[in-house]
């Protein structure tokens, strides 16, 4: 169905990683290089950080300090309480392409994905590692051979769910006490793995380009389909319970609001960075679910 939407923020470049935190919605705007936050209705907009090398994933340490993925220089930044930014971890030796989304657990351990290849210039598709950064800044490879590890969610039973955008699947991993991950298994599948490293071929085979996501209270997921202009409500196994259709591309979603039932959706005409850099057509939408 086509949902009734409210525009929360408008006139930005390309939003990603919506996070509800302490009564505000936080998002990264890729090409203005800013992290911004606002109240639920879009008022009281604040620039929370400026990240010259492009902000992406957001999360918080237990003491309330903000972690920000800096995509293009492969760093995880820490915003101190006074607003200054420091390098929490340098991941340049761990990744092969731009850093991307991130999920931080209650202990302050950050799980971070990366593209794996040069998406914007149609390089051959390659798999990528998932990295864990501990509160002390140490980095560890916790999973390998993932097809564009992107949005993530924690389940109530102690699993990490990882969207693989060009892999037609959501993968599940058991989380050990030390934050390490068990063997990968399918949580949901939408199609086959890519049959070719040719990017145009691989993208043509994608049934659901699972991008940013969030988990609901019943353990189902809301998943933005980066190629389908839709957000899917998905049960374990891959059954689509509902489909929200949009007039723009949608690339991430997160639940929040005063009662937790507002789905914030990051929308833009497409994900082509060459065009998004020169336009201000990015929006943050809100849907009641």
PDB file of C-alpha atoms in Angstrom:
ATOM      1  CA  UNK A   1       0.000   0.000   0.000  1.00  0.00           C
ATOM      2  CA  UNK A   2       1.001   3.623  -0.347  1.00  0.00           C
ATOM      3  CA  UNK A   3       1.233   4.970   3.193  1.00  0.00           C
ATOM      4  CA  UNK A   4       0.212   8.345   4.530  1.00  0.00           C
ATOM      5  CA  UNK A   5       3.489  10.159   5.087  1.00  0.00           C
ATOM      6  CA  UNK A   6       4.606  13.289   6.891  1.00  0.00           C
ATOM      7  CA  UNK A   7       7.719  15.171   5.807  1.00  0.00           C
ATOM      8  CA  UNK A   8       9.897  15.616   8.889  1.00  0.00           C
ATOM      9  CA  UNK A   9      12.993  17.123   7.216  1.00  0.00           C
ATOM     10  CA  UNK A  10      13.396  18.366   3.639  1.00  0.00           C
ATOM     11  CA  UNK A  11      15.997  20.059   1.472  1.00  0.00           C
ATOM     12  CA  UNK A  12      18.955  17.834   2.379  1.00  0.00           C
ATOM     13  CA  UNK A  13      21.250  15.759   0.147  1.00  0.00           C
ATOM     14  CA  UNK A  14      20.941  12.088   1.140  1.00  0.00           C
ATOM     15  CA  UNK A  15      19.896  10.866   4.561  1.00  0.00           C
ATOM     16  CA  UNK A  16      20.994   7.587   6.105  1.00  0.00           C
ATOM     17  CA  UNK A  17      20.968   5.846   9.480  1.00  0.00           C
ATOM     18  CA  UNK A  18      17.917   7.298  11.293  1.00  0.00           C
ATOM     19  CA  UNK A  19      18.230   6.773  15.034  1.00  0.00           C
ATOM     20  CA  UNK A  20      15.765   7.719  17.780  1.00  0.00           C
ATOM     21  CA  UNK A  21      17.660   8.818  20.877  1.00  0.00           C
ATOM     22  CA  UNK A  22      16.593  10.795  23.921  1.00  0.00           C
ATOM     23  CA  UNK A  23      13.440  12.189  22.362  1.00  0.00           C
ATOM     24  CA  UNK A  24      15.015  13.230  19.063  1.00  0.00           C
ATOM     25  CA  UNK A  25      15.486  11.728  15.607  1.00  0.00           C
ATOM     26  CA  UNK A  26      19.122  11.729  14.458  1.00  0.00           C
ATOM     27  CA  UNK A  27      20.296  11.225  10.855  1.00  0.00           C
ATOM     28  CA  UNK A  28      23.455  11.511   8.782  1.00  0.00           C
ATOM     29  CA  UNK A  29      23.292  13.730   5.692  1.00  0.00           C
ATOM     30  CA  UNK A  30      25.971  12.268   3.424  1.00  0.00           C
ATOM     31  CA  UNK A  31      26.908  15.090   1.113  1.00  0.00           C
ATOM     32  CA  UNK A  32      26.456  18.103   3.365  1.00  0.00           C
ATOM     33  CA  UNK A  33      28.756  16.152   5.717  1.00  0.00           C
ATOM     34  CA  UNK A  34      26.563  16.786   8.731  1.00  0.00           C
ATOM     35  CA  UNK A  35      24.852  14.802  11.461  1.00  0.00           C
ATOM     36  CA  UNK A  36      21.587  16.506  12.370  1.00  0.00           C
ATOM     37  CA  UNK A  37      18.867  15.899  14.933  1.00  0.00           C
ATOM     38  CA  UNK A  38      15.343  17.209  15.380  1.00  0.00           C
ATOM     39  CA  UNK A  39      12.254  16.743  17.450  1.00  0.00           C
ATOM     40  CA  UNK A  40       9.694  14.227  16.247  1.00  0.00           C
ATOM     41  CA  UNK A  41       7.833  16.813  14.150  1.00  0.00           C
ATOM     42  CA  UNK A  42      11.002  18.137  12.492  1.00  0.00           C
ATOM     43  CA  UNK A  43      11.296  21.264  14.623  1.00  0.00           C
ATOM     44  CA  UNK A  44      14.338  22.396  16.626  1.00  0.00           C
ATOM     45  CA  UNK A  45      16.863  21.136  14.049  1.00  0.00           C
ATOM     46  CA  UNK A  46      20.409  20.953  15.386  1.00  0.00           C
ATOM     47  CA  UNK A  47      23.704  20.257  13.629  1.00  0.00           C
ATOM     48  CA  UNK A  48      25.254  17.697  15.966  1.00  0.00           C
ATOM     49  CA  UNK A  49      28.548  17.166  14.115  1.00  0.00           C
ATOM     50  CA  UNK A  50      30.347  18.032  10.900  1.00  0.00           C
ATOM     51  CA  UNK A  51      32.218  15.115   9.316  1.00  0.00           C
ATOM     52  CA  UNK A  52      34.249  16.151   6.235  1.00  0.00           C
ATOM     53  CA  UNK A  53      34.749  12.562   5.061  1.00  0.00           C
ATOM     54  CA  UNK A  54      31.026  11.783   5.024  1.00  0.00           C
ATOM     55  CA  UNK A  55      29.072  10.588   8.064  1.00  0.00           C
ATOM     56  CA  UNK A  56      27.096   7.367   8.054  1.00  0.00           C
ATOM     57  CA  UNK A  57      26.336   4.978  10.918  1.00  0.00           C
ATOM     58  CA  UNK A  58      25.411   6.451  14.306  1.00  0.00           C
ATOM     59  CA  UNK A  59      25.316   5.016  17.802  1.00  0.00           C
ATOM     60  CA  UNK A  60      26.037   5.838  21.434  1.00  0.00           C
ATOM     61  CA  UNK A  61      28.377   4.589  24.122  1.00  0.00           C
ATOM     62  CA  UNK A  62      26.794   3.814  27.503  1.00  0.00           C
ATOM     63  CA  UNK A  63      28.009   7.189  28.835  1.00  0.00           C
ATOM     64  CA  UNK A  64      26.091   9.042  26.102  1.00  0.00           C
ATOM     65  CA  UNK A  65      28.980   9.952  23.820  1.00  0.00           C
ATOM     66  CA  UNK A  66      28.131   9.692  20.123  1.00  0.00           C
ATOM     67  CA  UNK A  67      29.915   7.365  17.719  1.00  0.00           C
ATOM     68  CA  UNK A  68      29.919   8.387  14.038  1.00  0.00           C
ATOM     69  CA  UNK A  69      31.168   6.401  11.060  1.00  0.00           C
ATOM     70  CA  UNK A  70      33.380   8.540   8.811  1.00  0.00           C
ATOM     71  CA  UNK A  71      33.003   6.733   5.515  1.00  0.00           C
ATOM     72  CA  UNK A  72      35.763   7.902   3.222  1.00  0.00           C
ATOM     73  CA  UNK A  73      38.728   7.948   5.574  1.00  0.00           C
ATOM     74  CA  UNK A  74      37.696   4.646   7.203  1.00  0.00           C
ATOM     75  CA  UNK A  75      37.483   6.000  10.732  1.00  0.00           C
ATOM     76  CA  UNK A  76      35.078   5.671  13.624  1.00  0.00           C
ATOM     77  CA  UNK A  77      34.762   9.039  15.330  1.00  0.00           C
ATOM     78  CA  UNK A  78      33.795   9.807  18.897  1.00  0.00           C
ATOM     79  CA  UNK A  79      31.977  13.012  19.794  1.00  0.00           C
ATOM     80  CA  UNK A  80      32.979  14.033  23.282  1.00  0.00           C
ATOM     81  CA  UNK A  81      30.541  15.680  25.673  1.00  0.00           C
ATOM     82  CA  UNK A  82      31.974  19.102  24.734  1.00  0.00           C
ATOM     83  CA  UNK A  83      31.186  18.462  21.047  1.00  0.00           C
ATOM     84  CA  UNK A  84      34.749  17.855  19.895  1.00  0.00           C
ATOM     85  CA  UNK A  85      35.483  14.889  17.607  1.00  0.00           C
ATOM     86  CA  UNK A  86      38.288  12.395  18.172  1.00  0.00           C
ATOM     87  CA  UNK A  87      39.268   9.202  16.349  1.00  0.00           C
ATOM     88  CA  UNK A  88      37.898   6.203  18.229  1.00  0.00           C
ATOM     89  CA  UNK A  89      39.268   3.653  15.724  1.00  0.00           C
ATOM     90  CA  UNK A  90      41.110   3.718  12.392  1.00  0.00           C
ATOM     91  CA  UNK A  91      39.746   0.878  10.249  1.00  0.00           C
ATOM     92  CA  UNK A  92      41.721   1.553   7.080  1.00  0.00           C
ATOM     93  CA  UNK A  93      43.565  -1.775   7.311  1.00  0.00           C
ATOM     94  CA  UNK A  94      40.326  -3.719   7.799  1.00  0.00           C
ATOM     95  CA  UNK A  95      38.150  -2.642   4.871  1.00  0.00           C
ATOM     96  CA  UNK A  96      38.281  -2.549   1.088  1.00  0.00           C
ATOM     97  CA  UNK A  97      35.782   0.241   0.389  1.00  0.00           C
ATOM     98  CA  UNK A  98      33.706   2.941   2.101  1.00  0.00           C
ATOM     99  CA  UNK A  99      32.575   2.267   5.631  1.00  0.00           C
ATOM    100  CA  UNK A 100      28.814   2.272   5.949  1.00  0.00           C
ATOM    101  CA  UNK A 101      26.137   1.476   8.495  1.00  0.00           C
ATOM    102  CA  UNK A 102      26.765   0.683  12.160  1.00  0.00           C
ATOM    103  CA  UNK A 103      24.936  -0.784  15.149  1.00  0.00           C
ATOM    104  CA  UNK A 104      26.111  -0.233  18.726  1.00  0.00           C
ATOM    105  CA  UNK A 105      25.114  -2.543  21.560  1.00  0.00           C
ATOM    106  CA  UNK A 106      24.376  -1.669  25.183  1.00  0.00           C
ATOM    107  CA  UNK A 107      28.023  -2.259  26.119  1.00  0.00           C
ATOM    108  CA  UNK A 108      29.309   0.155  23.497  1.00  0.00           C
ATOM    109  CA  UNK A 109      30.523  -2.441  21.012  1.00  0.00           C
ATOM    110  CA  UNK A 110      30.073  -1.160  17.458  1.00  0.00           C
ATOM    111  CA  UNK A 111      29.419  -3.481  14.514  1.00  0.00           C
ATOM    112  CA  UNK A 112      30.348  -1.769  11.234  1.00  0.00           C
ATOM    113  CA  UNK A 113      29.840  -2.793   7.613  1.00  0.00           C
ATOM    114  CA  UNK A 114      31.420  -1.549   4.417  1.00  0.00           C
ATOM    115  CA  UNK A 115      30.608  -1.539   0.713  1.00  0.00           C
ATOM    116  CA  UNK A 116      33.248  -4.109  -0.270  1.00  0.00           C
ATOM    117  CA  UNK A 117      33.704  -2.480  -3.704  1.00  0.00           C
ATOM    118  CA  UNK A 118      33.375   0.872  -5.467  1.00  0.00           C
ATOM    119  CA  UNK A 119      29.594   0.972  -5.806  1.00  0.00           C
ATOM    120  CA  UNK A 120      29.318   4.415  -7.344  1.00  0.00           C
ATOM    121  CA  UNK A 121      31.732   3.679 -10.201  1.00  0.00           C
ATOM    122  CA  UNK A 122      30.383   0.208 -11.026  1.00  0.00           C
ATOM    123  CA  UNK A 123      33.445  -1.754  -9.908  1.00  0.00           C
ATOM    124  CA  UNK A 124      33.207  -5.570  -9.806  1.00  0.00           C
ATOM    125  CA  UNK A 125      31.211  -6.912  -6.864  1.00  0.00           C
ATOM    126  CA  UNK A 126      33.335  -8.220  -4.005  1.00  0.00           C
ATOM    127  CA  UNK A 127      32.335  -9.489  -0.586  1.00  0.00           C
ATOM    128  CA  UNK A 128      33.239  -7.633   2.608  1.00  0.00           C
ATOM    129  CA  UNK A 129      34.047  -8.188   6.263  1.00  0.00           C
ATOM    130  CA  UNK A 130      32.001  -7.049   9.233  1.00  0.00           C
ATOM    131  CA  UNK A 131      34.104  -5.280  11.868  1.00  0.00           C
ATOM    132  CA  UNK A 132      33.510  -4.961  15.604  1.00  0.00           C
ATOM    133  CA  UNK A 133      35.038  -2.020  17.453  1.00  0.00           C
ATOM    134  CA  UNK A 134      35.138  -2.413  21.222  1.00  0.00           C
ATOM    135  CA  UNK A 135      34.772   0.463  23.699  1.00  0.00           C
ATOM    136  CA  UNK A 136      38.562   0.679  24.017  1.00  0.00           C
ATOM    137  CA  UNK A 137      38.854   1.340  20.267  1.00  0.00           C
ATOM    138  CA  UNK A 138      40.266  -2.070  19.350  1.00  0.00           C
ATOM    139  CA  UNK A 139      38.965  -3.553  16.085  1.00  0.00           C
ATOM    140  CA  UNK A 140      38.171  -7.165  15.198  1.00  0.00           C
ATOM    141  CA  UNK A 141      36.881  -8.942  12.085  1.00  0.00           C
ATOM    142  CA  UNK A 142      33.777 -10.834  13.209  1.00  0.00           C
ATOM    143  CA  UNK A 143      32.320 -12.061   9.888  1.00  0.00           C
ATOM    144  CA  UNK A 144      33.555 -12.400   6.301  1.00  0.00           C
ATOM    145  CA  UNK A 145      32.256 -13.016   2.784  1.00  0.00           C
ATOM    146  CA  UNK A 146      29.178 -10.816   3.175  1.00  0.00           C
ATOM    147  CA  UNK A 147      27.550  -9.234   0.129  1.00  0.00           C
ATOM    148  CA  UNK A 148      27.523  -5.541   1.064  1.00  0.00           C
ATOM    149  CA  UNK A 149      26.794  -5.759   4.824  1.00  0.00           C
ATOM    150  CA  UNK A 150      24.453  -2.877   5.516  1.00  0.00           C
ATOM    151  CA  UNK A 151      21.625  -2.265   8.012  1.00  0.00           C
ATOM    152  CA  UNK A 152      21.661  -4.317  11.210  1.00  0.00           C
ATOM    153  CA  UNK A 153      19.442  -5.152  14.165  1.00  0.00           C
ATOM    154  CA  UNK A 154      19.683  -7.028  17.463  1.00  0.00           C
ATOM    155  CA  UNK A 155      17.064  -9.628  18.312  1.00  0.00           C
ATOM    156  CA  UNK A 156      15.707 -10.223  21.780  1.00  0.00           C
ATOM    157  CA  UNK A 157      17.285 -13.698  21.761  1.00  0.00           C
ATOM    158  CA  UNK A 158      20.854 -12.456  21.334  1.00  0.00           C
ATOM    159  CA  UNK A 159      21.373 -12.481  17.587  1.00  0.00           C
ATOM    160  CA  UNK A 160      22.773  -9.916  15.195  1.00  0.00           C
ATOM    161  CA  UNK A 161      20.825  -9.572  11.940  1.00  0.00           C
ATOM    162  CA  UNK A 162      22.688  -8.140   8.943  1.00  0.00           C
ATOM    163  CA  UNK A 163      21.149  -6.991   5.660  1.00  0.00           C
ATOM    164  CA  UNK A 164      23.241  -7.999   2.641  1.00  0.00           C
ATOM    165  CA  UNK A 165      22.202  -5.498   0.016  1.00  0.00           C
ATOM    166  CA  UNK A 166      23.433  -7.338  -3.080  1.00  0.00           C
ATOM    167  CA  UNK A 167      23.071 -10.807  -1.546  1.00  0.00           C
ATOM    168  CA  UNK A 168      19.260 -11.128  -1.520  1.00  0.00           C
ATOM    169  CA  UNK A 169      19.336 -12.068   2.147  1.00  0.00           C
ATOM    170  CA  UNK A 170      19.331 -11.111   5.799  1.00  0.00           C
ATOM    171  CA  UNK A 171      21.917 -13.079   7.746  1.00  0.00           C
ATOM    172  CA  UNK A 172      21.787 -14.011  11.432  1.00  0.00           C
ATOM    173  CA  UNK A 173      24.670 -14.544  13.843  1.00  0.00           C
ATOM    174  CA  UNK A 174      24.643 -15.639  17.467  1.00  0.00           C
ATOM    175  CA  UNK A 175      26.521 -13.133  19.637  1.00  0.00           C
ATOM    176  CA  UNK A 176      28.952 -14.517  22.225  1.00  0.00           C
ATOM    177  CA  UNK A 177      29.593 -12.816  25.561  1.00  0.00           C
ATOM    178  CA  UNK A 178      32.773 -11.221  24.217  1.00  0.00           C
ATOM    179  CA  UNK A 179      30.940  -9.811  21.178  1.00  0.00           C
ATOM    180  CA  UNK A 180      32.289 -12.350  18.695  1.00  0.00           C
ATOM    181  CA  UNK A 181      29.843 -13.888  16.238  1.00  0.00           C
ATOM    182  CA  UNK A 182      28.934 -17.485  15.475  1.00  0.00           C
ATOM    183  CA  UNK A 183      28.443 -19.017  12.053  1.00  0.00           C
ATOM    184  CA  UNK A 184      26.321 -17.167   9.533  1.00  0.00           C
ATOM    185  CA  UNK A 185      22.870 -18.531   8.759  1.00  0.00           C
ATOM    186  CA  UNK A 186      19.899 -17.268   6.784  1.00  0.00           C
ATOM    187  CA  UNK A 187      17.289 -15.242   8.663  1.00  0.00           C
ATOM    188  CA  UNK A 188      15.459 -14.355   5.433  1.00  0.00           C
ATOM    189  CA  UNK A 189      16.191 -14.955   1.759  1.00  0.00           C
ATOM    190  CA  UNK A 190      14.681 -13.142  -1.207  1.00  0.00           C
ATOM    191  CA  UNK A 191      16.600 -14.695  -4.118  1.00  0.00           C
ATOM    192  CA  UNK A 192      19.902 -16.222  -5.117  1.00  0.00           C
ATOM    193  CA  UNK A 193      23.388 -14.854  -4.501  1.00  0.00           C
ATOM    194  CA  UNK A 194      24.932 -12.933  -7.411  1.00  0.00           C
ATOM    195  CA  UNK A 195      25.927 -15.175 -10.303  1.00  0.00           C
ATOM    196  CA  UNK A 196      28.544 -12.699 -11.535  1.00  0.00           C
ATOM    197  CA  UNK A 197      30.903 -10.066 -10.189  1.00  0.00           C
ATOM    198  CA  UNK A 198      29.712  -7.716 -12.923  1.00  0.00           C
ATOM    199  CA  UNK A 199      27.828  -5.080 -10.998  1.00  0.00           C
ATOM    200  CA  UNK A 200      25.119  -4.452 -13.585  1.00  0.00           C
ATOM    201  CA  UNK A 201      24.423  -8.188 -13.744  1.00  0.00           C
ATOM    202  CA  UNK A 202      24.455  -8.545  -9.957  1.00  0.00           C
ATOM    203  CA  UNK A 203      22.082  -5.634  -9.412  1.00  0.00           C
ATOM    204  CA  UNK A 204      19.739  -7.044 -12.038  1.00  0.00           C
ATOM    205  CA  UNK A 205      19.472 -10.233  -9.993  1.00  0.00           C
ATOM    206  CA  UNK A 206      18.600  -8.478  -6.739  1.00  0.00           C
ATOM    207  CA  UNK A 207      15.001  -9.131  -5.681  1.00  0.00           C
ATOM    208  CA  UNK A 208      15.196  -7.084  -2.474  1.00  0.00           C
ATOM    209  CA  UNK A 209      18.136  -4.718  -1.981  1.00  0.00           C
ATOM    210  CA  UNK A 210      17.969  -4.783   1.811  1.00  0.00           C
ATOM    211  CA  UNK A 211      19.467  -1.502   3.012  1.00  0.00           C
ATOM    212  CA  UNK A 212      18.807   0.241   6.329  1.00  0.00           C
ATOM    213  CA  UNK A 213      16.438  -1.554   8.692  1.00  0.00           C
ATOM    214  CA  UNK A 214      15.060  -1.838  12.189  1.00  0.00           C
ATOM    215  CA  UNK A 215      13.478  -4.536  14.310  1.00  0.00           C
ATOM    216  CA  UNK A 216       9.969  -4.361  15.753  1.00  0.00           C
ATOM    217  CA  UNK A 217       8.838  -5.464  19.195  1.00  0.00           C
ATOM    218  CA  UNK A 218       7.568  -8.794  17.846  1.00  0.00           C
ATOM    219  CA  UNK A 219      10.897  -9.679  16.213  1.00  0.00           C
ATOM    220  CA  UNK A 220       9.851  -8.827  12.665  1.00  0.00           C
ATOM    221  CA  UNK A 221      11.906  -6.384  10.600  1.00  0.00           C
ATOM    222  CA  UNK A 222      11.205  -3.236   8.635  1.00  0.00           C
ATOM    223  CA  UNK A 223      13.612  -3.179   5.682  1.00  0.00           C
ATOM    224  CA  UNK A 224      14.188  -0.416   3.133  1.00  0.00           C
ATOM    225  CA  UNK A 225      14.552  -1.815  -0.397  1.00  0.00           C
ATOM    226  CA  UNK A 226      17.155   0.431  -2.033  1.00  0.00           C
ATOM    227  CA  UNK A 227      16.077  -0.559  -5.553  1.00  0.00           C
ATOM    228  CA  UNK A 228      12.335  -0.914  -5.052  1.00  0.00           C
ATOM    229  CA  UNK A 229      11.038   2.394  -3.636  1.00  0.00           C
ATOM    230  CA  UNK A 230       9.469   0.446  -0.805  1.00  0.00           C
ATOM    231  CA  UNK A 231       9.824  -0.578   2.819  1.00  0.00           C
ATOM    232  CA  UNK A 232       9.015  -4.213   3.536  1.00  0.00           C
ATOM    233  CA  UNK A 233       7.721  -5.625   6.808  1.00  0.00           C
ATOM    234  CA  UNK A 234       9.401  -9.030   6.920  1.00  0.00           C
ATOM    235  CA  UNK A 235       9.059 -12.068   9.172  1.00  0.00           C
ATOM    236  CA  UNK A 236      11.817 -14.572   9.832  1.00  0.00           C
ATOM    237  CA  UNK A 237      12.094 -16.817   6.793  1.00  0.00           C
ATOM    238  CA  UNK A 238      11.395 -14.003   4.363  1.00  0.00           C
ATOM    239  CA  UNK A 239       7.591 -13.749   4.370  1.00  0.00           C
ATOM    240  CA  UNK A 240       6.559 -10.195   3.482  1.00  0.00           C
ATOM    241  CA  UNK A 241       3.815  -9.154   5.902  1.00  0.00           C
ATOM    242  CA  UNK A 242       3.307  -5.687   4.478  1.00  0.00           C
ATOM    243  CA  UNK A 243       4.739  -3.385   1.827  1.00  0.00           C
ATOM    244  CA  UNK A 244       4.864   0.405   2.007  1.00  0.00           C
ATOM    245  CA  UNK A 245       5.325   1.999  -1.436  1.00  0.00           C
ATOM    246  CA  UNK A 246       6.875   5.428  -1.970  1.00  0.00           C
ATOM    247  CA  UNK A 247       7.289   7.869  -4.864  1.00  0.00           C
ATOM    248  CA  UNK A 248      11.017   8.201  -4.123  1.00  0.00           C
ATOM    249  CA  UNK A 249      13.786   5.755  -3.424  1.00  0.00           C
ATOM    250  CA  UNK A 250      13.995   4.721   0.232  1.00  0.00           C
ATOM    251  CA  UNK A 251      17.282   3.691   1.792  1.00  0.00           C
ATOM    252  CA  UNK A 252      16.884   3.365   5.546  1.00  0.00           C
ATOM    253  CA  UNK A 253      14.223   3.261   8.239  1.00  0.00           C
ATOM    254  CA  UNK A 254      14.044   3.352  11.994  1.00  0.00           C
ATOM    255  CA  UNK A 255      11.318   3.147  14.603  1.00  0.00           C
ATOM    256  CA  UNK A 256      10.912   5.915  17.152  1.00  0.00           C
ATOM    257  CA  UNK A 257       8.689   8.737  18.254  1.00  0.00           C
ATOM    258  CA  UNK A 258       7.059   9.244  21.610  1.00  0.00           C
ATOM    259  CA  UNK A 259       5.317   5.854  21.497  1.00  0.00           C
ATOM    260  CA  UNK A 260       7.818   3.978  19.325  1.00  0.00           C
ATOM    261  CA  UNK A 261       5.299   3.525  16.480  1.00  0.00           C
ATOM    262  CA  UNK A 262       6.615   6.124  14.033  1.00  0.00           C
ATOM    263  CA  UNK A 263       8.711   4.692  11.220  1.00  0.00           C
ATOM    264  CA  UNK A 264      11.225   7.293  10.060  1.00  0.00           C
ATOM    265  CA  UNK A 265      12.207   6.711   6.421  1.00  0.00           C
ATOM    266  CA  UNK A 266      15.177   8.212   4.543  1.00  0.00           C
ATOM    267  CA  UNK A 267      14.139   9.058   0.985  1.00  0.00           C
ATOM    268  CA  UNK A 268      15.792  10.504  -2.125  1.00  0.00           C
ATOM    269  CA  UNK A 269      15.357  10.119  -5.891  1.00  0.00           C
ATOM    270  CA  UNK A 270      18.225   7.585  -6.064  1.00  0.00           C
ATOM    271  CA  UNK A 271      21.531   6.662  -4.422  1.00  0.00           C
ATOM    272  CA  UNK A 272      23.789   8.003  -7.195  1.00  0.00           C
ATOM    273  CA  UNK A 273      26.328  10.078  -5.293  1.00  0.00           C
ATOM    274  CA  UNK A 274      27.306  12.096  -8.355  1.00  0.00           C
ATOM    275  CA  UNK A 275      23.757  13.481  -8.547  1.00  0.00           C
ATOM    276  CA  UNK A 276      22.983  13.616  -4.834  1.00  0.00           C
ATOM    277  CA  UNK A 277      26.054  15.796  -4.222  1.00  0.00           C
ATOM    278  CA  UNK A 278      24.626  18.596  -6.350  1.00  0.00           C
ATOM    279  CA  UNK A 279      20.932  18.321  -5.432  1.00  0.00           C
ATOM    280  CA  UNK A 280      19.017  18.877  -2.203  1.00  0.00           C
ATOM    281  CA  UNK A 281      16.151  16.441  -2.693  1.00  0.00           C
ATOM    282  CA  UNK A 282      16.764  14.241   0.326  1.00  0.00           C
ATOM    283  CA  UNK A 283      13.918  13.917   2.822  1.00  0.00           C
ATOM    284  CA  UNK A 284      13.126  12.287   6.114  1.00  0.00           C
ATOM    285  CA  UNK A 285       9.578  10.952   6.108  1.00  0.00           C
ATOM    286  CA  UNK A 286       7.433   9.651   8.957  1.00  0.00           C
ATOM    287  CA  UNK A 287       4.856   6.857   8.705  1.00  0.00           C
ATOM    288  CA  UNK A 288       2.656   5.607  11.524  1.00  0.00           C
ATOM    289  CA  UNK A 289       2.840   1.824  11.783  1.00  0.00           C
TER     290      UNK A 289
END
